[in-house]
Coordinates of C-alpha atoms (C1' of nucleotides) in Angstrom, one line a residue:
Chain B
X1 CA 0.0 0.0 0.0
X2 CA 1.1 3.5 -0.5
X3 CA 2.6 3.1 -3.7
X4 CA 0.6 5.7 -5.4
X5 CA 4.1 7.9 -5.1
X6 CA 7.0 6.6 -7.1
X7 CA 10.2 7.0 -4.8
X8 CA 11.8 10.0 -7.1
X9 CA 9.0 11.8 -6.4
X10 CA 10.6 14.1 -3.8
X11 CA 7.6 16.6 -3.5
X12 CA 6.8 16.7 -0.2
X13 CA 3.3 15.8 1.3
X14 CA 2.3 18.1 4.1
X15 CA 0.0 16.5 6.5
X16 CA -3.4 17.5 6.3
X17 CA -4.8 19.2 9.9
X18 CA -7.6 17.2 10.3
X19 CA -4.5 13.8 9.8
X20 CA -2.5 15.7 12.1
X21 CA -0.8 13.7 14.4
X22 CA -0.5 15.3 16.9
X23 CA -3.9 16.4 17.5
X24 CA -4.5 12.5 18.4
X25 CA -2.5 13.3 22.0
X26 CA -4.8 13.9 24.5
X27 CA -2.8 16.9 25.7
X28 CA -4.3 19.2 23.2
X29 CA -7.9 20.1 23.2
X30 CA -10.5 19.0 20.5
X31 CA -11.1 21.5 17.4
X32 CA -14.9 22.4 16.4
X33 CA -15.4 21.5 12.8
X34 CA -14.7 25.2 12.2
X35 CA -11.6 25.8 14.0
X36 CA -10.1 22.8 12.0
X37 CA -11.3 24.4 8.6
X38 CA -9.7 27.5 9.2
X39 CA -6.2 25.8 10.5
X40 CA -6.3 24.2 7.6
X41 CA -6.6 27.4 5.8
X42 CA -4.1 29.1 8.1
X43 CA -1.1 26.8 7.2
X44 CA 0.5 27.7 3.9
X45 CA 2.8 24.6 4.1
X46 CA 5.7 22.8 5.5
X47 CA 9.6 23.6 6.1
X48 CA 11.6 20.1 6.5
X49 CA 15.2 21.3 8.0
X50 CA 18.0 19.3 9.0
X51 CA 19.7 19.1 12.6
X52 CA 21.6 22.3 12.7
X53 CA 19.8 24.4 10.6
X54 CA 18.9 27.6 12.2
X55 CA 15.2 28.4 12.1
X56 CA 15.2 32.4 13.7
X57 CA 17.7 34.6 14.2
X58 CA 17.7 36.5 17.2
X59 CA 16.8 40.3 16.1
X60 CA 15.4 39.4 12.9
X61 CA 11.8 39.3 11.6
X62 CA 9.9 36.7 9.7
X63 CA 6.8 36.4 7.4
X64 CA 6.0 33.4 9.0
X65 CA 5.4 31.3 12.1
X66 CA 6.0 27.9 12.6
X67 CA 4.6 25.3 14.7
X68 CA 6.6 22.2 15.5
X69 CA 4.9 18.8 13.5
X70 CA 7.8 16.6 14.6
X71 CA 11.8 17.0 15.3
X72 CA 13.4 18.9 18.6
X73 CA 15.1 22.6 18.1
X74 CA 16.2 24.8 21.2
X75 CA 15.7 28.6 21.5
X76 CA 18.9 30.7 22.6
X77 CA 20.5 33.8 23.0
X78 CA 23.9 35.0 22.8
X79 CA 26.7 37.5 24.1
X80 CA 28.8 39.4 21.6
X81 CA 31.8 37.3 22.7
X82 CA 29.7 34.3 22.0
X83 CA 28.4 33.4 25.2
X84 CA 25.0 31.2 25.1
X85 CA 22.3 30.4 27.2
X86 CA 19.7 28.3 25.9
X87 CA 16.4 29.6 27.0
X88 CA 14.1 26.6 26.4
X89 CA 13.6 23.6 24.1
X90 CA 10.6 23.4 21.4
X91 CA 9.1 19.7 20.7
X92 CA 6.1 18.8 18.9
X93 CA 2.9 21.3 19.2
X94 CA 5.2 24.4 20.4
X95 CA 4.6 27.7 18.5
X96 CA 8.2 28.9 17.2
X97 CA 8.7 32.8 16.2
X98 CA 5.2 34.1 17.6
X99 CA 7.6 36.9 18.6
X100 CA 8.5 37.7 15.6
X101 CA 4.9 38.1 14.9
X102 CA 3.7 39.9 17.8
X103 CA 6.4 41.9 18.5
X104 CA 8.3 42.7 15.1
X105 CA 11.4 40.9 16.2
X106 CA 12.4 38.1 18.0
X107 CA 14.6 37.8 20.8
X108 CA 16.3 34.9 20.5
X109 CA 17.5 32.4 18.2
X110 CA 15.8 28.7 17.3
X111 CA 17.8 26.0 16.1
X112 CA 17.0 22.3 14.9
X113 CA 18.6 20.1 17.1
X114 CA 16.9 17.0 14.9
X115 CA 15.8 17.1 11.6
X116 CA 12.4 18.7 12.0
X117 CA 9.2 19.6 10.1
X118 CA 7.6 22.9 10.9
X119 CA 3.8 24.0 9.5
X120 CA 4.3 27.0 8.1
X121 CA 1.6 30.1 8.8
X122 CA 1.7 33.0 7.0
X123 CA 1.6 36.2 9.4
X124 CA -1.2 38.2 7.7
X125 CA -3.1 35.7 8.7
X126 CA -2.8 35.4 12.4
X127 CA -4.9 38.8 12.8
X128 CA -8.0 37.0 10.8
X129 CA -7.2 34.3 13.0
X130 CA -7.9 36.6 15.7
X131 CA -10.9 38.1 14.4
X132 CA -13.0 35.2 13.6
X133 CA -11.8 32.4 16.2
X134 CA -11.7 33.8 19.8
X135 CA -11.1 30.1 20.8
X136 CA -8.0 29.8 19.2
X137 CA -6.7 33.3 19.8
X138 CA -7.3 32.1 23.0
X139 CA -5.2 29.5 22.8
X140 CA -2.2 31.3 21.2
X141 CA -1.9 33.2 24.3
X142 CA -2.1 30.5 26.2
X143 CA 1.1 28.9 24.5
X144 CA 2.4 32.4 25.2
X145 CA 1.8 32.4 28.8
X146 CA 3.0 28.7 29.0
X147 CA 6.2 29.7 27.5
X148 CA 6.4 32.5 29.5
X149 CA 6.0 29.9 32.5
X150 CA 9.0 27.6 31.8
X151 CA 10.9 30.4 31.2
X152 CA 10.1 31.4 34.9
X153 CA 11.1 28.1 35.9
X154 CA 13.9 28.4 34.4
X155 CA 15.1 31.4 35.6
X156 CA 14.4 29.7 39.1
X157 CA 16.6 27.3 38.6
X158 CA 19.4 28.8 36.8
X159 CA 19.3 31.9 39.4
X160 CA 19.0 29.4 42.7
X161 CA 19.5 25.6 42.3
X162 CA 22.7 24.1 42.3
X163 CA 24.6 22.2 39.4
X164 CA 23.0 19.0 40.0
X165 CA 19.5 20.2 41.2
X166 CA 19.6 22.1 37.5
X167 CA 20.7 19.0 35.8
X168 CA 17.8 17.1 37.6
X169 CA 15.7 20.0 36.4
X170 CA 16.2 20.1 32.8
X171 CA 16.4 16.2 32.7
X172 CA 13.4 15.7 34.3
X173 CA 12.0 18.2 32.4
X174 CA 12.5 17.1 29.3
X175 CA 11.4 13.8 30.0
X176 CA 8.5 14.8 30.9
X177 CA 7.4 17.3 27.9
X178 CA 8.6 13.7 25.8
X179 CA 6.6 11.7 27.7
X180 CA 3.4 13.9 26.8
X181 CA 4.0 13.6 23.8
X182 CA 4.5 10.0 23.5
X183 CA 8.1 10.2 22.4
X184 CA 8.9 7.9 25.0
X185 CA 9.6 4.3 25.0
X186 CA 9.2 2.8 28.8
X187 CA 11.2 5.4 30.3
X188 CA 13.5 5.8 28.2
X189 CA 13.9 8.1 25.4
X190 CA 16.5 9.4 22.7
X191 CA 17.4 12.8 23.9
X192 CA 19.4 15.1 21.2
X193 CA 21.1 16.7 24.0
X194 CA 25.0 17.3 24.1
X195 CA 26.4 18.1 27.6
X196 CA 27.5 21.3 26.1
X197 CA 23.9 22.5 25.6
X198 CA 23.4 21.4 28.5
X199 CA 25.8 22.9 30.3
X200 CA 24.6 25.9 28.2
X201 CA 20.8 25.5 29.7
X202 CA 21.7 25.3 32.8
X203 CA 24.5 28.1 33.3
X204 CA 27.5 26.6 33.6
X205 CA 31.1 25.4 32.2
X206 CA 31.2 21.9 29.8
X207 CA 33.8 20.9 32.3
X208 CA 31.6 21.5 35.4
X209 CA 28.7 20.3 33.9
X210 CA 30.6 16.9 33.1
X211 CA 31.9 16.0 36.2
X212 CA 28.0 17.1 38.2
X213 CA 27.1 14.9 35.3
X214 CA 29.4 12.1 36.7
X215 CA 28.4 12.5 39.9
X216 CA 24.4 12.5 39.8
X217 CA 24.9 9.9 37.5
X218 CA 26.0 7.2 40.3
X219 CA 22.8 8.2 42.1
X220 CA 21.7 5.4 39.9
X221 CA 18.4 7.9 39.7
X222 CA 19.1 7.4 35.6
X223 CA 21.3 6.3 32.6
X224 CA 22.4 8.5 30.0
X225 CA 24.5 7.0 27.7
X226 CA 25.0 8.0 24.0
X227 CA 21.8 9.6 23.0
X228 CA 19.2 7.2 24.7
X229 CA 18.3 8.4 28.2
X230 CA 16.6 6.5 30.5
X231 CA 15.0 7.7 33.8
X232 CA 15.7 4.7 36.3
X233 CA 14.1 6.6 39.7
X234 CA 12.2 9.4 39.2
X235 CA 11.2 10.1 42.6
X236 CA 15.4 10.6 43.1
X237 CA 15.6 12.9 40.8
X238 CA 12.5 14.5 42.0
X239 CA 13.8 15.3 45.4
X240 CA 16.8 16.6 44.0
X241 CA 14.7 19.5 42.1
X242 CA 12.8 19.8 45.0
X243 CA 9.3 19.5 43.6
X244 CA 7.2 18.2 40.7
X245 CA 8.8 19.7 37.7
X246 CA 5.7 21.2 35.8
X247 CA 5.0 20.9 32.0
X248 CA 2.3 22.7 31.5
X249 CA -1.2 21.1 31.2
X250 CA -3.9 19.9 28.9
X251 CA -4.6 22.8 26.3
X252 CA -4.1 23.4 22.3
X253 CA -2.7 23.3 19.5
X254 CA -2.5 25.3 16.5
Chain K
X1 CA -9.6 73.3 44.0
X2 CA -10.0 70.4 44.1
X3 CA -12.3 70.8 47.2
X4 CA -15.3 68.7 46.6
X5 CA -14.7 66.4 49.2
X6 CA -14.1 66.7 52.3
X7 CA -10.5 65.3 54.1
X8 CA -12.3 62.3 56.1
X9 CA -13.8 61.0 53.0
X10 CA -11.9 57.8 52.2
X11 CA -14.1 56.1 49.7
X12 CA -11.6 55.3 47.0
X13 CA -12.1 57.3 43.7
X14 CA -11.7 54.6 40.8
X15 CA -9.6 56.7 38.0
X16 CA -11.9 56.8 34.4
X17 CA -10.1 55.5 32.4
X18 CA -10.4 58.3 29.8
X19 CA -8.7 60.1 32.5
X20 CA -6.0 57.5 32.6
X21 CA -3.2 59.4 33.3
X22 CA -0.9 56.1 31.7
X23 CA -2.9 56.6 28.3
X24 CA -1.0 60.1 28.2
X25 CA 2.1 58.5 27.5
X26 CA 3.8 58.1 23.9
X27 CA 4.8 54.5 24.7
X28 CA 1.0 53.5 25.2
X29 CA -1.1 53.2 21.7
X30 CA -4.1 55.1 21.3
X31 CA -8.0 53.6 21.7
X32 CA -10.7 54.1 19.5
X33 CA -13.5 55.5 21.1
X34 CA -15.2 51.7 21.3
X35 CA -12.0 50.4 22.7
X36 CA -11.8 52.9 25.2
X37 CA -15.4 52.2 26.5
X38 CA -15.3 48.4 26.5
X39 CA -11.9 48.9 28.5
X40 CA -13.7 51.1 31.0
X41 CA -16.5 48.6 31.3
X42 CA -13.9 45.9 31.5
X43 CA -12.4 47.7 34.9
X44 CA -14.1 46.8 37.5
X45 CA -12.8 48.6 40.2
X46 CA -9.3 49.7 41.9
X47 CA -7.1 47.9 44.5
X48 CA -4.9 49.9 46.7
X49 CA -2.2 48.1 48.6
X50 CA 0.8 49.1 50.6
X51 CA 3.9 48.6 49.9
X52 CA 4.8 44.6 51.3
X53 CA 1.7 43.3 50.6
X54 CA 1.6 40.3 48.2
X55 CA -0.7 40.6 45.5
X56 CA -0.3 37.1 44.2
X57 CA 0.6 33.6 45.6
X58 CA 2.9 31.2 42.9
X59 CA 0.5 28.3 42.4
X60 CA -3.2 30.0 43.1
X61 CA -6.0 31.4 41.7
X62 CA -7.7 34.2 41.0
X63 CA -11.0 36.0 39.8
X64 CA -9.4 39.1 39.0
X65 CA -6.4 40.0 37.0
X66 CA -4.8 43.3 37.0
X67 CA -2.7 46.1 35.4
X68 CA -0.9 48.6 37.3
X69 CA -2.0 52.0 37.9
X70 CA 0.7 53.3 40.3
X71 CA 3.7 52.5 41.7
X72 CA 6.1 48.8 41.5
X73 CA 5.8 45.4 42.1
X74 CA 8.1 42.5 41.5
X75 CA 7.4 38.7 40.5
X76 CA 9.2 36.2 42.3
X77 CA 9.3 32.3 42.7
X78 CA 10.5 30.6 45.6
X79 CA 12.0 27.0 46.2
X80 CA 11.1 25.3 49.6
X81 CA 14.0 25.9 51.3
X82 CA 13.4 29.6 51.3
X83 CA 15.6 30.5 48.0
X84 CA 14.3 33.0 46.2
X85 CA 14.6 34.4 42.3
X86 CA 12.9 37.7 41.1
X87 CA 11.9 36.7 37.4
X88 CA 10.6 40.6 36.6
X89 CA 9.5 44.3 37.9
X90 CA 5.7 45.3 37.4
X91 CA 5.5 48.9 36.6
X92 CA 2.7 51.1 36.0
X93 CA 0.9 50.0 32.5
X94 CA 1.7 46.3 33.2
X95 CA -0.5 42.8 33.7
X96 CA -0.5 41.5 36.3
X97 CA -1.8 37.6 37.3
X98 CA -2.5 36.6 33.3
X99 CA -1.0 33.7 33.8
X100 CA -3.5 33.3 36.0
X101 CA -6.4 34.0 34.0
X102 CA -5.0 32.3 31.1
X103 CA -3.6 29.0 32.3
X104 CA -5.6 28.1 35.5
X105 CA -2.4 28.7 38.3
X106 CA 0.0 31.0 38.4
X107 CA 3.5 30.6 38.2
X108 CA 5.0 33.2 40.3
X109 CA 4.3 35.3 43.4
X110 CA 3.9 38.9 42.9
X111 CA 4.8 41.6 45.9
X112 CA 4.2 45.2 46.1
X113 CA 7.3 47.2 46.5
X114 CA 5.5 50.1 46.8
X115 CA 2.0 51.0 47.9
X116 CA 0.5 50.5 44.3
X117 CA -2.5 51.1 43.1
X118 CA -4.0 48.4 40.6
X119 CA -7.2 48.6 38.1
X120 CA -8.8 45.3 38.6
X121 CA -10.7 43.4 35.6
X122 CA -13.3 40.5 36.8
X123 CA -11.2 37.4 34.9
X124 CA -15.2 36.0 32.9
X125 CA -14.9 39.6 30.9
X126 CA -11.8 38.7 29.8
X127 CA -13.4 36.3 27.1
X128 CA -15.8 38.9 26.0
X129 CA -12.8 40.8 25.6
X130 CA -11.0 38.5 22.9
X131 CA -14.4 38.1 21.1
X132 CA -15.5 41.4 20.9
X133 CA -11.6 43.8 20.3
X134 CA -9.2 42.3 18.2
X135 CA -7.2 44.5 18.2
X136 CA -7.5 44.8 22.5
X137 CA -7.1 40.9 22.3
X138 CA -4.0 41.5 20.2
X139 CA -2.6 44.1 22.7
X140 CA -3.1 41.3 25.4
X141 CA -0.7 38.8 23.6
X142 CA 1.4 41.5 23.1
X143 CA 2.2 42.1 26.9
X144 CA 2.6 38.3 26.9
X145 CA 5.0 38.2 24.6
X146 CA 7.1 41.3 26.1
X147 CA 7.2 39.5 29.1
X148 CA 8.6 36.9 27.6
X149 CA 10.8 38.6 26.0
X150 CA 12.3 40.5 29.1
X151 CA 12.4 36.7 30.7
X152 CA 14.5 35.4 28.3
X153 CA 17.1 38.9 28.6
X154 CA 17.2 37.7 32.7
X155 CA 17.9 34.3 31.7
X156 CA 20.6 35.1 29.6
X157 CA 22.2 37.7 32.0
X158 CA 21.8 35.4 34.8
X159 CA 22.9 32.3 33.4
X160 CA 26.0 33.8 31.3
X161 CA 27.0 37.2 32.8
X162 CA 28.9 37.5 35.8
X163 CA 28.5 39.8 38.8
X164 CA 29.0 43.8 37.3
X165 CA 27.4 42.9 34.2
X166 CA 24.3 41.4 35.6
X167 CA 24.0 44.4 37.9
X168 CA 24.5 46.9 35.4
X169 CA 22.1 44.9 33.0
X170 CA 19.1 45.2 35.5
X171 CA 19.8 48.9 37.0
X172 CA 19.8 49.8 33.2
X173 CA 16.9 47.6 32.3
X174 CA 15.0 49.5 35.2
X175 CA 16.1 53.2 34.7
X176 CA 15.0 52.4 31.5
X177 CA 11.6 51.4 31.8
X178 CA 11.4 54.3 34.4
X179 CA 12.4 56.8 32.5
X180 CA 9.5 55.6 29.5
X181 CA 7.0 56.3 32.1
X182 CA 8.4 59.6 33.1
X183 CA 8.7 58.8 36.8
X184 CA 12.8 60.0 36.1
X185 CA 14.0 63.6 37.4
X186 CA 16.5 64.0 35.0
X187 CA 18.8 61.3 35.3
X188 CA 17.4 60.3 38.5
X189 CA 14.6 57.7 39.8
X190 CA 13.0 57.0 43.1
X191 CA 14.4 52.8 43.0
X192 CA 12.4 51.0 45.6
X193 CA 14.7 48.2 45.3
X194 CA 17.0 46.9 48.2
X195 CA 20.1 45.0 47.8
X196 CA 19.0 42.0 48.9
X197 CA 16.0 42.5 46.4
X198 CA 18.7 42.9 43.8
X199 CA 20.6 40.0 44.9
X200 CA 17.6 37.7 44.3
X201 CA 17.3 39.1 40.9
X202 CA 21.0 38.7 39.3
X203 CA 21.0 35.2 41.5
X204 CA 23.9 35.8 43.4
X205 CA 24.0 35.9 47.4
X206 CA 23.9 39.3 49.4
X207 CA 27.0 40.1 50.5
X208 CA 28.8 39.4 46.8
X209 CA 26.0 41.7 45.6
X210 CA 27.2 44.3 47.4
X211 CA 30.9 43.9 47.3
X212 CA 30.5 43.9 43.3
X213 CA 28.0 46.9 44.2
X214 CA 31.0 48.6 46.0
X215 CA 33.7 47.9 43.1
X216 CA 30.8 49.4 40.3
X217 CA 30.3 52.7 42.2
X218 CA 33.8 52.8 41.5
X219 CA 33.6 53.0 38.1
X220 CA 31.6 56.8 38.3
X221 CA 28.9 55.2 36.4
X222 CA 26.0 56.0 38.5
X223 CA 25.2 57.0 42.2
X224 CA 22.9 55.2 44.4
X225 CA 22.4 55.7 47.5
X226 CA 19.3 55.7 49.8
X227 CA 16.4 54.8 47.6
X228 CA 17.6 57.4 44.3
X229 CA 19.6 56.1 41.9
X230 CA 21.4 58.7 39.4
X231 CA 22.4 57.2 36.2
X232 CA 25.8 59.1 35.9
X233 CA 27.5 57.9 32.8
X234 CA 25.1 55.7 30.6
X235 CA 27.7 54.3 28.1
X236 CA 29.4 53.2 30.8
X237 CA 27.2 50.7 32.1
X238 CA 26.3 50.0 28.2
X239 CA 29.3 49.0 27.9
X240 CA 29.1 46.3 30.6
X241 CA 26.2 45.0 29.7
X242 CA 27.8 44.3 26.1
X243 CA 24.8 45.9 24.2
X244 CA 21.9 47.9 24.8
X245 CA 19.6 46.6 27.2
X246 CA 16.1 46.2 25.4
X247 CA 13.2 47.3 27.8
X248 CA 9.8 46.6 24.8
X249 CA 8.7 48.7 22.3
X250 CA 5.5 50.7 21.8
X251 CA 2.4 49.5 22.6
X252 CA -0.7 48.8 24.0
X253 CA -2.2 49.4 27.5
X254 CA -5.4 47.9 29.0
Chain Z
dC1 C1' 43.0 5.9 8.7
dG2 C1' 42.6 10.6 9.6
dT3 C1' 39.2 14.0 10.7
dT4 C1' 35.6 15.7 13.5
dA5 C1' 32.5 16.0 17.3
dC6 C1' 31.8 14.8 21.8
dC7 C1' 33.0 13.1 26.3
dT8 C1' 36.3 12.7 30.3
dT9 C1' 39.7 13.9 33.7
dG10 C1' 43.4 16.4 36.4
dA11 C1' 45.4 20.7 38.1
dA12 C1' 45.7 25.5 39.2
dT13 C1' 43.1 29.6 39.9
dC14 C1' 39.4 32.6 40.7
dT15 C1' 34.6 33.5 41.8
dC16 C1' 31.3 33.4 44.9
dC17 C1' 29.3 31.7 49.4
dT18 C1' 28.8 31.4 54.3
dC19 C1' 29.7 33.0 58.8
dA20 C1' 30.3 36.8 61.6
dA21 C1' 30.6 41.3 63.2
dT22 C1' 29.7 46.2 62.8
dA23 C1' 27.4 50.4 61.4
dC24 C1' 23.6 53.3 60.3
dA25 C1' 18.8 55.0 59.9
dC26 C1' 14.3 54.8 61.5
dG27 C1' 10.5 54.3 64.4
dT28 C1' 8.5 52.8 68.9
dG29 C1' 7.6 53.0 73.7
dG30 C1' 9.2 54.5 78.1
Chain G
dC1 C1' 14.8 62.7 74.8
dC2 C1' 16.9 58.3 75.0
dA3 C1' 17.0 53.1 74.8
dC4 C1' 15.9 49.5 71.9
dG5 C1' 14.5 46.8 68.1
dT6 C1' 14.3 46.2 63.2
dG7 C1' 15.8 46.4 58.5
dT8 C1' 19.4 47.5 55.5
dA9 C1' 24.2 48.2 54.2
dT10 C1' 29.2 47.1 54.8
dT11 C1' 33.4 44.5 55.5
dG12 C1' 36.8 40.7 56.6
dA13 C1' 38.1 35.9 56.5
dG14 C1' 38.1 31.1 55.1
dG15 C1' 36.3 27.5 52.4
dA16 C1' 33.3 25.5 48.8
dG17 C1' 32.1 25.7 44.1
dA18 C1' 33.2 26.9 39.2
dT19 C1' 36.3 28.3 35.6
dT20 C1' 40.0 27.7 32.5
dC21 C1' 43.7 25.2 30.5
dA22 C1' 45.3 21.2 28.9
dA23 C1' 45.4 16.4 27.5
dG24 C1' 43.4 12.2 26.3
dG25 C1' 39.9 9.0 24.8
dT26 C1' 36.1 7.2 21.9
dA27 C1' 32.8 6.7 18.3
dA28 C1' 31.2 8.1 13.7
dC29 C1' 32.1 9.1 9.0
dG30 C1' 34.2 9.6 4.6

DNA sequence: CGTTACCTTGAATCTCCTCAATACACGTGG
DNA sequence: CCACGTGTATTGAGGAGATTCAAGGTAACG
């Protein structure tokens, strides 16, 4: 089955909304009939980037928005001499560049981290959006405010915890976003992380970040071990970050 | 003038917001005349609260949300241990609690650093709001995104700076913001801020805080002592801060 | 095989933290 | 008016935590 293509044919096949994959999850709401016709509308297509590429640059503008469909890319920022700090990490169902949109430039940078597929939404369009669907203007500023959240935690923990509470952090963290979206396998996942953005996440030195690394690692709490990690004791970790690490809940998708 | 009531009379007299004396300012947009009477049916009433008084509890509720009339307030987030990291300053023209109106809890704690006064909006209106002014709807994801924005300039200066540059990053962000609301004499503002206050915010511990403090003064790029803080030579601090310190663009106000 | 990217480890140094003590301003009650 | 408490600012000293420099080591890829 599915032959109907012959394999030259590299024209890609965006996914049609109402196929979308993602909207399966039961972390994002149900679309009325209507709101699904006009997302349909709304996207104009699909980027397919390689690991690496860079998606936004940090000061720039953009016609468009994305949306993740599949593929991990990290948002950063950087110091003139080249100094990072990664502000957050964007998985399946995260809006990418809505700065750009709302405020005419964005303030960091994205970058694939996997090969990813973005829908692409043209910016014109995000005011009709607006206009005619309250529910899901609703929910754009509800991604917004749930970015804005994780950003606040983690400032918290870069500001405050310690180099192994941040590692348990941003481990945890990530697991758990994966785990929502049904990236995992058991409790183990393949994470696209080096211990240099890592190190960059969390505020400090590779060479710190290694040896914490080394030593939270014989906590036995998890296994991280080329680019499959695997959360062993969760509760460990857990009291290491102090409390629950939060996600963000049940709510939509664009 | 001005002698309609008498002294004893404390009933509180809610500012119209035609009167707005924020809506003055050139970094506010102006309203239509529709906007400018749903806004004043969306207020609901004022809040006055002295300085200390904690407007917001990280993790609650709340029927109201709320924009800042008069005087400062800063978001904070605590770990259990007592450790605590200021994510942001709430000056006048600023929401307050959205996250709480948008996504069920709210992230952060919010304390008044001053006695403030707040316009208060019933949280059910808010809907009415998104289907009934775009373009008011629009100005509320536009906050969001701001704050964003500035969250993701105090993760990078915390996480990457060190000690004089994260200090002059948020004296500048503040004097900044200050002086687009006109509350600057010149080149001097009434900071509410204390050093431990400060401390929390760049993420390092008191007594460095001030030792760094101590060294900067130094350097003749501003004066601060007691609560005013004269911004002496602004290049100076520039400088530190590697590049100029964003503070949001012109917009809306609610 | 040689390159490249990433991980690992040791050693010296500096940054930042904690503890501790003092100083100053302010407001309160005696 | 003074004694006292409270909150804030200041300073020194010693030690823990991070950084940088430097050197391997390993796995993937052409």
């Amino acid at each position: 089955m599915a032959k109907a293509r012959k394999k030259a044919d590299k024209t890609p096949v965006p996914t049609p909304c109402a196929k979308c994959p993602l909207r399966r999850l039961e972390i994002f709401r149900k679309f009325s009939a209507e709101e699904l016709a006009f997302v349909s509308f709304f996207k104009s297509g699909e980027l397919v980037l390689e690991a690496g590429s860079t998606i936004f640059s940090e000061g720039t503008n953009s016609p468009h928005l994305y949306t993740v469909l599949s593929g991990w890319a990290f948002k950063y920022k950087t110091l003139e001499d080249g100094r990072r700090q990664v502000l957050n990490f964007a998985l399946p169902g995260d809006f990418i560049g809505l700065q750009a949109s709302i405020l005419d430039v964005i303030g960091h940078s994205i970058e694939a981290l996997t090969d990813v597929t973005l829908c692409v939404f043209p910016r014109e369009k995000l005011w009709s959006l607006y206009e005619k669907h309250t529910g899901l203007a609703f929910d754009v500023t509800w991604l917004g405010a749930r970015e804005e959240s994780i950003l606040g935690d983690y400032l918290l923990t870069v500001g405050q915890r310690r180099a192994n509470e941040r590692i348990a952090f941003v481990l945890l963290h990530l697991f758990h976003r994966a785990r929502q979206l049904g990236l995992t396998r058991g409790n183990a996942v393949a994470l696209p992380i080096t211990q240099e953005l890592l190190a960059d996440t969390i505020g400090f030195s590779l060479v710190h970040t290694n040896k914490t690394l080394k030593q939270l690692r014989r906590s036995g709490a998890f296994k991280w071990t080329g680019s499959t990690f695997e959360l062993v004791d969760e509760g460990k970790l857990e009291a290491l970050v102090g409390l629950t690490v939060p996600v963000g809940g049940v709510r939509p998708f664009i």
